[in-house]
mmCIF file with all atom_site columns, C-alpha atoms in Angstrom:
data_model
loop_
_atom_site.group_PDB
_atom_site.id
_atom_site.type_symbol
_atom_site.label_atom_id
_atom_site.label_alt_id
_atom_site.label_comp_id
_atom_site.label_asym_id
_atom_site.label_entity_id
_atom_site.label_seq_id
_atom_site.pdbx_PDB_ins_code
_atom_site.Cartn_x
_atom_site.Cartn_y
_atom_site.Cartn_z
_atom_site.occupancy
_atom_site.B_iso_or_equiv
_atom_site.pdbx_formal_charge
_atom_site.auth_seq_id
_atom_site.auth_comp_id
_atom_site.auth_asym_id
_atom_site.auth_atom_id
_atom_site.pdbx_PDB_model_num
ATOM 1   C CA . MET A 1 1   ? -0.037 0.176  -0.153  1.00 0.00 ? 1   MET A CA 1
ATOM 2   C CA . PHE A 1 2   ? 2.753  2.644  0.599   1.00 0.00 ? 2   PHE A CA 1
ATOM 3   C CA . ASP A 1 3   ? 5.719  3.053  -1.135  1.00 0.00 ? 3   ASP A CA 1
ATOM 4   C CA . ALA A 1 4   ? 9.076  2.214  0.598   1.00 0.00 ? 4   ALA A CA 1
ATOM 5   C CA . GLU A 1 5   ? 10.689 5.524  0.027   1.00 0.00 ? 5   GLU A CA 1
ATOM 6   C CA . TYR A 1 6   ? 7.560  7.473  0.980   1.00 0.00 ? 6   TYR A CA 1
ATOM 7   C CA . ARG A 1 7   ? 7.841  9.049  4.277   1.00 0.00 ? 7   ARG A CA 1
ATOM 8   C CA . MET A 1 8   ? 5.080  10.521 6.471   1.00 0.00 ? 8   MET A CA 1
ATOM 9   C CA . PRO A 1 9   ? 5.160  14.289 6.835   1.00 0.00 ? 9   PRO A CA 1
ATOM 10  C CA . GLU A 1 10  ? 4.602  14.274 10.552  1.00 0.00 ? 10  GLU A CA 1
ATOM 11  C CA . ALA A 1 11  ? 7.882  11.806 10.976  1.00 0.00 ? 11  ALA A CA 1
ATOM 12  C CA . LEU A 1 12  ? 9.912  14.358 9.559   1.00 0.00 ? 12  LEU A CA 1
ATOM 13  C CA . PRO A 1 13  ? 12.186 16.534 12.028  1.00 0.00 ? 13  PRO A CA 1
ATOM 14  C CA . ALA A 1 14  ? 11.850 20.103 11.935  1.00 0.00 ? 14  ALA A CA 1
ATOM 15  C CA . LEU A 1 15  ? 15.350 21.475 11.405  1.00 0.00 ? 15  LEU A CA 1
ATOM 16  C CA . PRO A 1 16  ? 16.342 25.335 11.534  1.00 0.00 ? 16  PRO A CA 1
ATOM 17  C CA . ASP A 1 17  ? 17.688 26.950 8.375   1.00 0.00 ? 17  ASP A CA 1
ATOM 18  C CA . ASP A 1 18  ? 21.415 27.076 9.799   1.00 0.00 ? 18  ASP A CA 1
ATOM 19  C CA . ALA A 1 19  ? 23.709 24.820 7.455   1.00 0.00 ? 19  ALA A CA 1
ATOM 20  C CA . GLU A 1 20  ? 24.946 22.897 10.742  1.00 0.00 ? 20  GLU A CA 1
ATOM 21  C CA . ASP A 1 21  ? 21.342 21.812 11.461  1.00 0.00 ? 21  ASP A CA 1
ATOM 22  C CA . SER A 1 22  ? 20.045 21.204 8.143   1.00 0.00 ? 22  SER A CA 1
ATOM 23  C CA . HIS A 1 23  ? 18.979 17.722 6.769   1.00 0.00 ? 23  HIS A CA 1
ATOM 24  C CA . PRO A 1 24  ? 21.959 15.687 5.569   1.00 0.00 ? 24  PRO A CA 1
ATOM 25  C CA . ARG A 1 25  ? 19.965 14.886 2.140   1.00 0.00 ? 25  ARG A CA 1
ATOM 26  C CA . CYS A 1 26  ? 19.106 18.578 1.790   1.00 0.00 ? 26  CYS A CA 1
ATOM 27  C CA . LEU A 1 27  ? 23.018 19.436 1.839   1.00 0.00 ? 27  LEU A CA 1
ATOM 28  C CA . GLU A 1 28  ? 23.395 16.400 -0.536  1.00 0.00 ? 28  GLU A CA 1
ATOM 29  C CA . MET A 1 29  ? 20.757 17.897 -2.917  1.00 0.00 ? 29  MET A CA 1
ATOM 30  C CA . ALA A 1 30  ? 22.018 21.076 -2.773  1.00 0.00 ? 30  ALA A CA 1
ATOM 31  C CA . GLU A 1 31  ? 25.646 19.850 -3.854  1.00 0.00 ? 31  GLU A CA 1
ATOM 32  C CA . THR A 1 32  ? 23.998 17.454 -6.653  1.00 0.00 ? 32  THR A CA 1
ATOM 33  C CA . MET A 1 33  ? 21.966 20.845 -7.828  1.00 0.00 ? 33  MET A CA 1
ATOM 34  C CA . ARG A 1 34  ? 25.472 22.519 -8.111  1.00 0.00 ? 34  ARG A CA 1
ATOM 35  C CA . ASP A 1 35  ? 26.910 19.732 -10.022 1.00 0.00 ? 35  ASP A CA 1
ATOM 36  C CA . LEU A 1 36  ? 24.217 19.401 -12.478 1.00 0.00 ? 36  LEU A CA 1
ATOM 37  C CA . PHE A 1 37  ? 23.658 22.979 -13.116 1.00 0.00 ? 37  PHE A CA 1
ATOM 38  C CA . ALA A 1 38  ? 27.669 23.098 -13.923 1.00 0.00 ? 38  ALA A CA 1
ATOM 39  C CA . ALA A 1 39  ? 27.326 19.885 -16.158 1.00 0.00 ? 39  ALA A CA 1
ATOM 40  C CA . ALA A 1 40  ? 24.190 20.728 -17.860 1.00 0.00 ? 40  ALA A CA 1
ATOM 41  C CA . GLY A 1 41  ? 23.090 24.429 -17.261 1.00 0.00 ? 41  GLY A CA 1
ATOM 42  C CA . GLY A 1 42  ? 20.038 23.405 -15.258 1.00 0.00 ? 42  GLY A CA 1
ATOM 43  C CA . VAL A 1 43  ? 18.366 21.044 -12.748 1.00 0.00 ? 43  VAL A CA 1
ATOM 44  C CA . ARG A 1 44  ? 15.362 19.398 -13.519 1.00 0.00 ? 44  ARG A CA 1
ATOM 45  C CA . SER A 1 45  ? 13.342 16.895 -11.274 1.00 0.00 ? 45  SER A CA 1
ATOM 46  C CA . ARG A 1 46  ? 14.240 13.834 -13.443 1.00 0.00 ? 46  ARG A CA 1
ATOM 47  C CA . ASP A 1 47  ? 18.093 14.607 -13.092 1.00 0.00 ? 47  ASP A CA 1
ATOM 48  C CA . LEU A 1 48  ? 17.584 14.752 -9.042  1.00 0.00 ? 48  LEU A CA 1
ATOM 49  C CA . ILE A 1 49  ? 15.502 11.234 -9.420  1.00 0.00 ? 49  ILE A CA 1
ATOM 50  C CA . GLY A 1 50  ? 18.393 9.963  -11.363 1.00 0.00 ? 50  GLY A CA 1
ATOM 51  C CA . ALA A 1 51  ? 20.891 11.244 -8.777  1.00 0.00 ? 51  ALA A CA 1
ATOM 52  C CA . GLY A 1 52  ? 19.020 9.183  -6.069  1.00 0.00 ? 52  GLY A CA 1
ATOM 53  C CA . PHE A 1 53  ? 16.719 11.626 -4.583  1.00 0.00 ? 53  PHE A CA 1
ATOM 54  C CA . THR A 1 54  ? 12.936 10.527 -4.157  1.00 0.00 ? 54  THR A CA 1
ATOM 55  C CA . TRP A 1 55  ? 9.904  12.561 -5.050  1.00 0.00 ? 55  TRP A CA 1
ATOM 56  C CA . ALA A 1 56  ? 9.034  13.251 -1.327  1.00 0.00 ? 56  ALA A CA 1
ATOM 57  C CA . GLU A 1 57  ? 12.735 14.469 -0.801  1.00 0.00 ? 57  GLU A CA 1
ATOM 58  C CA . ILE A 1 58  ? 12.356 16.672 -3.651  1.00 0.00 ? 58  ILE A CA 1
ATOM 59  C CA . VAL A 1 59  ? 9.339  18.390 -2.660  1.00 0.00 ? 59  VAL A CA 1
ATOM 60  C CA . GLU A 1 60  ? 10.438 18.635 0.858   1.00 0.00 ? 60  GLU A CA 1
ATOM 61  C CA . PHE A 1 61  ? 14.096 19.955 0.172   1.00 0.00 ? 61  PHE A CA 1
ATOM 62  C CA . ARG A 1 62  ? 14.133 21.447 -3.264  1.00 0.00 ? 62  ARG A CA 1
ATOM 63  C CA . ASP A 1 63  ? 13.531 25.044 -2.137  1.00 0.00 ? 63  ASP A CA 1
ATOM 64  C CA . ALA A 1 64  ? 16.072 25.274 0.583   1.00 0.00 ? 64  ALA A CA 1
ATOM 65  C CA . ALA A 1 65  ? 18.529 23.001 -1.505  1.00 0.00 ? 65  ALA A CA 1
ATOM 66  C CA . ALA A 1 66  ? 18.508 25.542 -4.573  1.00 0.00 ? 66  ALA A CA 1
ATOM 67  C CA . LYS A 1 67  ? 18.799 28.257 -2.071  1.00 0.00 ? 67  LYS A CA 1
ATOM 68  C CA . ARG A 1 68  ? 21.984 26.778 -0.724  1.00 0.00 ? 68  ARG A CA 1
ATOM 69  C CA . ALA A 1 69  ? 23.160 25.587 -3.955  1.00 0.00 ? 69  ALA A CA 1
ATOM 70  C CA . ASN A 1 70  ? 23.119 29.384 -5.053  1.00 0.00 ? 70  ASN A CA 1
ATOM 71  C CA . ALA A 1 71  ? 24.716 30.971 -2.049  1.00 0.00 ? 71  ALA A CA 1
ATOM 72  C CA . ALA A 1 72  ? 27.479 28.198 -2.321  1.00 0.00 ? 72  ALA A CA 1
ATOM 73  C CA . SER A 1 73  ? 27.751 29.019 -6.131  1.00 0.00 ? 73  SER A CA 1
ATOM 74  C CA . VAL A 1 74  ? 28.043 32.958 -5.765  1.00 0.00 ? 74  VAL A CA 1
ATOM 75  C CA . ARG A 1 75  ? 31.520 34.111 -4.550  1.00 0.00 ? 75  ARG A CA 1
ATOM 76  C CA . GLU A 1 76  ? 32.302 37.621 -3.998  1.00 0.00 ? 76  GLU A CA 1
ATOM 77  C CA . ILE A 1 77  ? 35.738 38.772 -4.909  1.00 0.00 ? 77  ILE A CA 1
ATOM 78  C CA . HIS A 1 78  ? 37.222 41.590 -3.390  1.00 0.00 ? 78  HIS A CA 1
ATOM 79  C CA . SER A 1 79  ? 40.800 42.569 -4.310  1.00 0.00 ? 79  SER A CA 1
ATOM 80  C CA . ARG A 1 80  ? 43.141 44.383 -2.255  1.00 0.00 ? 80  ARG A CA 1
ATOM 81  C CA . PRO A 1 81  ? 44.690 47.416 -3.361  1.00 0.00 ? 81  PRO A CA 1
ATOM 82  C CA . ASP A 1 82  ? 48.094 47.210 -4.934  1.00 0.00 ? 82  ASP A CA 1
ATOM 83  C CA . MET A 1 83  ? 51.150 47.982 -3.014  1.00 0.00 ? 83  MET A CA 1
ATOM 84  C CA . VAL A 1 84  ? 54.540 49.272 -4.408  1.00 0.00 ? 84  VAL A CA 1
ATOM 85  C CA . PRO A 1 85  ? 55.783 45.996 -5.086  1.00 0.00 ? 85  PRO A CA 1
ATOM 86  C CA . ASP A 1 86  ? 52.641 45.149 -6.959  1.00 0.00 ? 86  ASP A CA 1
ATOM 87  C CA . LEU A 1 87  ? 52.787 48.318 -9.021  1.00 0.00 ? 87  LEU A CA 1
ATOM 88  C CA . ILE A 1 88  ? 56.390 47.708 -9.843  1.00 0.00 ? 88  ILE A CA 1
ATOM 89  C CA . ALA A 1 89  ? 55.553 43.886 -11.068 1.00 0.00 ? 89  ALA A CA 1
ATOM 90  C CA . LYS A 1 90  ? 52.363 44.830 -12.809 1.00 0.00 ? 90  LYS A CA 1
ATOM 91  C CA . ALA A 1 91  ? 54.480 47.808 -14.657 1.00 0.00 ? 91  ALA A CA 1
ATOM 92  C CA . CYS A 1 92  ? 57.405 45.496 -15.378 1.00 0.00 ? 92  CYS A CA 1
ATOM 93  C CA . THR A 1 93  ? 55.037 42.784 -16.964 1.00 0.00 ? 93  THR A CA 1
ATOM 94  C CA . PRO A 1 94  ? 51.709 44.455 -18.035 1.00 0.00 ? 94  PRO A CA 1
ATOM 95  C CA . LEU A 1 95  ? 49.096 43.016 -18.939 1.00 0.00 ? 95  LEU A CA 1
ATOM 96  C CA . PRO A 1 96  ? 45.841 44.948 -20.400 1.00 0.00 ? 96  PRO A CA 1
ATOM 97  C CA . HIS A 1 97  ? 43.237 43.666 -18.308 1.00 0.00 ? 97  HIS A CA 1
ATOM 98  C CA . ARG A 1 98  ? 45.310 44.219 -14.907 1.00 0.00 ? 98  ARG A CA 1
ATOM 99  C CA . PRO A 1 99  ? 46.083 47.549 -14.324 1.00 0.00 ? 99  PRO A CA 1
ATOM 100 C CA . PRO A 1 100 ? 47.939 48.507 -11.329 1.00 0.00 ? 100 PRO A CA 1
ATOM 101 C CA . LEU A 1 101 ? 45.141 49.887 -8.835  1.00 0.00 ? 101 LEU A CA 1
ATOM 102 C CA . PRO A 1 102 ? 46.584 51.358 -5.612  1.00 0.00 ? 102 PRO A CA 1
ATOM 103 C CA . ARG A 1 103 ? 44.544 52.274 -2.545  1.00 0.00 ? 103 ARG A CA 1
ATOM 104 C CA . ASP A 1 104 ? 41.382 54.825 -3.485  1.00 0.00 ? 104 ASP A CA 1
ATOM 105 C CA . THR A 1 105 ? 41.789 54.232 -7.265  1.00 0.00 ? 105 THR A CA 1
ATOM 106 C CA . SER A 1 106 ? 38.897 53.063 -9.116  1.00 0.00 ? 106 SER A CA 1
ATOM 107 C CA . GLU A 1 107 ? 39.098 51.679 -12.727 1.00 0.00 ? 107 GLU A CA 1
ATOM 108 C CA . THR A 1 108 ? 37.787 54.455 -14.978 1.00 0.00 ? 108 THR A CA 1
ATOM 109 C CA . GLN A 1 109 ? 37.874 54.651 -18.532 1.00 0.00 ? 109 GLN A CA 1
ATOM 110 C CA . ALA A 1 110 ? 40.502 57.184 -18.683 1.00 0.00 ? 110 ALA A CA 1
ATOM 111 C CA . LEU A 1 111 ? 42.786 55.220 -16.396 1.00 0.00 ? 111 LEU A CA 1
ATOM 112 C CA . LEU A 1 112 ? 42.083 51.837 -18.824 1.00 0.00 ? 112 LEU A CA 1
ATOM 113 C CA . VAL A 1 113 ? 43.000 53.700 -21.869 1.00 0.00 ? 113 VAL A CA 1
ATOM 114 C CA . ASP A 1 114 ? 46.139 55.119 -20.185 1.00 0.00 ? 114 ASP A CA 1
ATOM 115 C CA . TRP A 1 115 ? 47.062 51.511 -19.346 1.00 0.00 ? 115 TRP A CA 1
ATOM 116 C CA . GLY A 1 116 ? 46.286 49.977 -22.639 1.00 0.00 ? 116 GLY A CA 1
ATOM 117 C CA . ARG A 1 117 ? 48.603 52.788 -24.310 1.00 0.00 ? 117 ARG A CA 1
ATOM 118 C CA . TYR A 1 118 ? 51.249 51.592 -21.987 1.00 0.00 ? 118 TYR A CA 1
ATOM 119 C CA . CYS A 1 119 ? 50.884 48.025 -22.626 1.00 0.00 ? 119 CYS A CA 1
ATOM 120 C CA . THR A 1 120 ? 50.732 48.503 -26.180 1.00 0.00 ? 120 THR A CA 1
ATOM 121 C CA . ALA A 1 121 ? 53.903 50.612 -26.198 1.00 0.00 ? 121 ALA A CA 1
ATOM 122 C CA . ARG A 1 122 ? 55.462 47.677 -23.918 1.00 0.00 ? 122 ARG A CA 1
ATOM 123 C CA . ALA A 1 123 ? 54.805 45.306 -26.412 1.00 0.00 ? 123 ALA A CA 1
ATOM 124 C CA . ALA A 1 124 ? 56.092 47.499 -29.553 1.00 0.00 ? 124 ALA A CA 1
ATOM 125 C CA . LEU A 1 125 ? 59.248 47.824 -27.741 1.00 0.00 ? 125 LEU A CA 1
ATOM 126 C CA . VAL A 1 126 ? 59.736 44.211 -27.169 1.00 0.00 ? 126 VAL A CA 1
ATOM 127 C CA . LEU A 1 127 ? 59.138 43.565 -30.932 1.00 0.00 ? 127 LEU A CA 1
ATOM 128 C CA . ASP A 1 128 ? 61.275 46.450 -32.025 1.00 0.00 ? 128 ASP A CA 1
ATOM 129 C CA . PRO A 1 129 ? 63.588 47.798 -29.206 1.00 0.00 ? 129 PRO A CA 1
ATOM 130 C CA . TRP A 1 130 ? 64.763 51.285 -30.250 1.00 0.00 ? 130 TRP A CA 1
ATOM 131 C CA . ALA A 1 131 ? 65.712 54.418 -28.151 1.00 0.00 ? 131 ALA A CA 1
ATOM 132 C CA . GLY A 1 132 ? 62.596 56.439 -29.289 1.00 0.00 ? 132 GLY A CA 1
ATOM 133 C CA . GLN A 1 133 ? 60.050 53.561 -28.739 1.00 0.00 ? 133 GLN A CA 1
ATOM 134 C CA . ARG A 1 134 ? 61.925 52.938 -24.948 1.00 0.00 ? 134 ARG A CA 1
ATOM 135 C CA . GLU A 1 135 ? 61.275 56.744 -24.235 1.00 0.00 ? 135 GLU A CA 1
ATOM 136 C CA . ARG A 1 136 ? 57.753 56.630 -25.605 1.00 0.00 ? 136 ARG A CA 1
ATOM 137 C CA . CYS A 1 137 ? 57.104 53.605 -23.226 1.00 0.00 ? 137 CYS A CA 1
ATOM 138 C CA . LEU A 1 138 ? 58.574 55.364 -20.024 1.00 0.00 ? 138 LEU A CA 1
ATOM 139 C CA . THR A 1 139 ? 56.391 58.478 -21.083 1.00 0.00 ? 139 THR A CA 1
ATOM 140 C CA . VAL A 1 140 ? 53.359 56.576 -21.386 1.00 0.00 ? 140 VAL A CA 1
ATOM 141 C CA . LEU A 1 141 ? 53.750 54.883 -18.198 1.00 0.00 ? 141 LEU A CA 1
ATOM 142 C CA . ALA A 1 142 ? 54.761 58.394 -16.664 1.00 0.00 ? 142 ALA A CA 1
ATOM 143 C CA . SER A 1 143 ? 51.329 59.857 -17.761 1.00 0.00 ? 143 SER A CA 1
ATOM 144 C CA . TYR A 1 144 ? 49.337 56.568 -16.474 1.00 0.00 ? 144 TYR A CA 1
ATOM 145 C CA . LEU A 1 145 ? 51.027 56.879 -12.876 1.00 0.00 ? 145 LEU A CA 1
ATOM 146 C CA . ASP A 1 146 ? 50.311 60.639 -13.063 1.00 0.00 ? 146 ASP A CA 1
ATOM 147 C CA . ARG A 1 147 ? 46.838 59.493 -12.820 1.00 0.00 ? 147 ARG A CA 1
ATOM 148 C CA . LEU A 1 148 ? 47.114 57.595 -9.612  1.00 0.00 ? 148 LEU A CA 1
ATOM 149 C CA . PRO A 1 149 ? 46.968 58.806 -6.118  1.00 0.00 ? 149 PRO A CA 1
ATOM 150 C CA . ILE A 1 150 ? 50.453 57.908 -5.222  1.00 0.00 ? 150 ILE A CA 1
ATOM 151 C CA . PHE A 1 151 ? 53.436 60.019 -3.864  1.00 0.00 ? 151 PHE A CA 1
ATOM 152 C CA . PRO A 1 152 ? 56.053 61.203 -6.648  1.00 0.00 ? 152 PRO A CA 1
ATOM 153 C CA . ALA A 1 153 ? 58.601 59.319 -4.737  1.00 0.00 ? 153 ALA A CA 1
ATOM 154 C CA . ILE A 1 154 ? 56.907 56.081 -5.193  1.00 0.00 ? 154 ILE A CA 1
ATOM 155 C CA . ARG A 1 155 ? 56.149 57.409 -9.114  1.00 0.00 ? 155 ARG A CA 1
ATOM 156 C CA . GLN A 1 156 ? 59.794 57.943 -9.722  1.00 0.00 ? 156 GLN A CA 1
ATOM 157 C CA . THR A 1 157 ? 60.713 54.262 -7.932  1.00 0.00 ? 157 THR A CA 1
ATOM 158 C CA . VAL A 1 158 ? 58.345 52.699 -10.220 1.00 0.00 ? 158 VAL A CA 1
ATOM 159 C CA . ILE A 1 159 ? 59.599 54.195 -13.293 1.00 0.00 ? 159 ILE A CA 1
ATOM 160 C CA . ARG A 1 160 ? 63.328 53.540 -12.400 1.00 0.00 ? 160 ARG A CA 1
ATOM 161 C CA . LYS A 1 161 ? 62.533 49.863 -11.777 1.00 0.00 ? 161 LYS A CA 1
ATOM 162 C CA . VAL A 1 162 ? 60.565 49.677 -15.097 1.00 0.00 ? 162 VAL A CA 1
ATOM 163 C CA . GLU A 1 163 ? 63.414 51.421 -17.023 1.00 0.00 ? 163 GLU A CA 1
ATOM 164 C CA . THR A 1 164 ? 66.005 48.810 -15.579 1.00 0.00 ? 164 THR A CA 1
ATOM 165 C CA . SER A 1 165 ? 63.640 45.923 -16.865 1.00 0.00 ? 165 SER A CA 1
ATOM 166 C CA . LEU A 1 166 ? 63.247 47.400 -20.353 1.00 0.00 ? 166 LEU A CA 1
ATOM 167 C CA . PRO A 1 167 ? 64.953 45.509 -22.976 1.00 0.00 ? 167 PRO A CA 1
ATOM 168 C CA . GLU A 1 168 ? 68.379 47.368 -24.225 1.00 0.00 ? 168 GLU A CA 1
ATOM 169 C CA . ALA A 1 169 ? 67.486 49.503 -27.508 1.00 0.00 ? 169 ALA A CA 1
ATOM 170 C CA . SER A 1 170 ? 69.874 50.084 -30.346 1.00 0.00 ? 170 SER A CA 1
ATOM 171 C CA . GLN A 1 171 ? 70.628 53.586 -31.255 1.00 0.00 ? 171 GLN A CA 1
#
């Protein structure tokens, strides 16, 4: 008369929403949902049944498990501001998508354009090292650094370190 996998609602424990106190099957369903979503781009009831969950478990835990899966999948990333060694390292090996950004600096379009100009000048210098190109590279870097809220001494330190890392230019 009763299906072996059917559980009576009054027999279920009432558990709080804290992760430590959640039902183990709810936590397992949340992880399964994350895996299914990563693999297929969505989660269907038949996928959960195929993963070994019963209809009763799906009805009972679906909303809480989906909420947990979503919370576990979203990750906020806060990057720390670049310190002087970071400024030097990023200027010595420039990447267009990773501009040096010290504290109190936000990525503006003007900053990104200047950083892109420096990356382009640096790439041109690597391909064809000559004295004019080397000077242009340092001038464009100085222009970018002028936009940052850093002390002039730090600006000069970064330029000196980058100058020593540049390829030697032919006359």
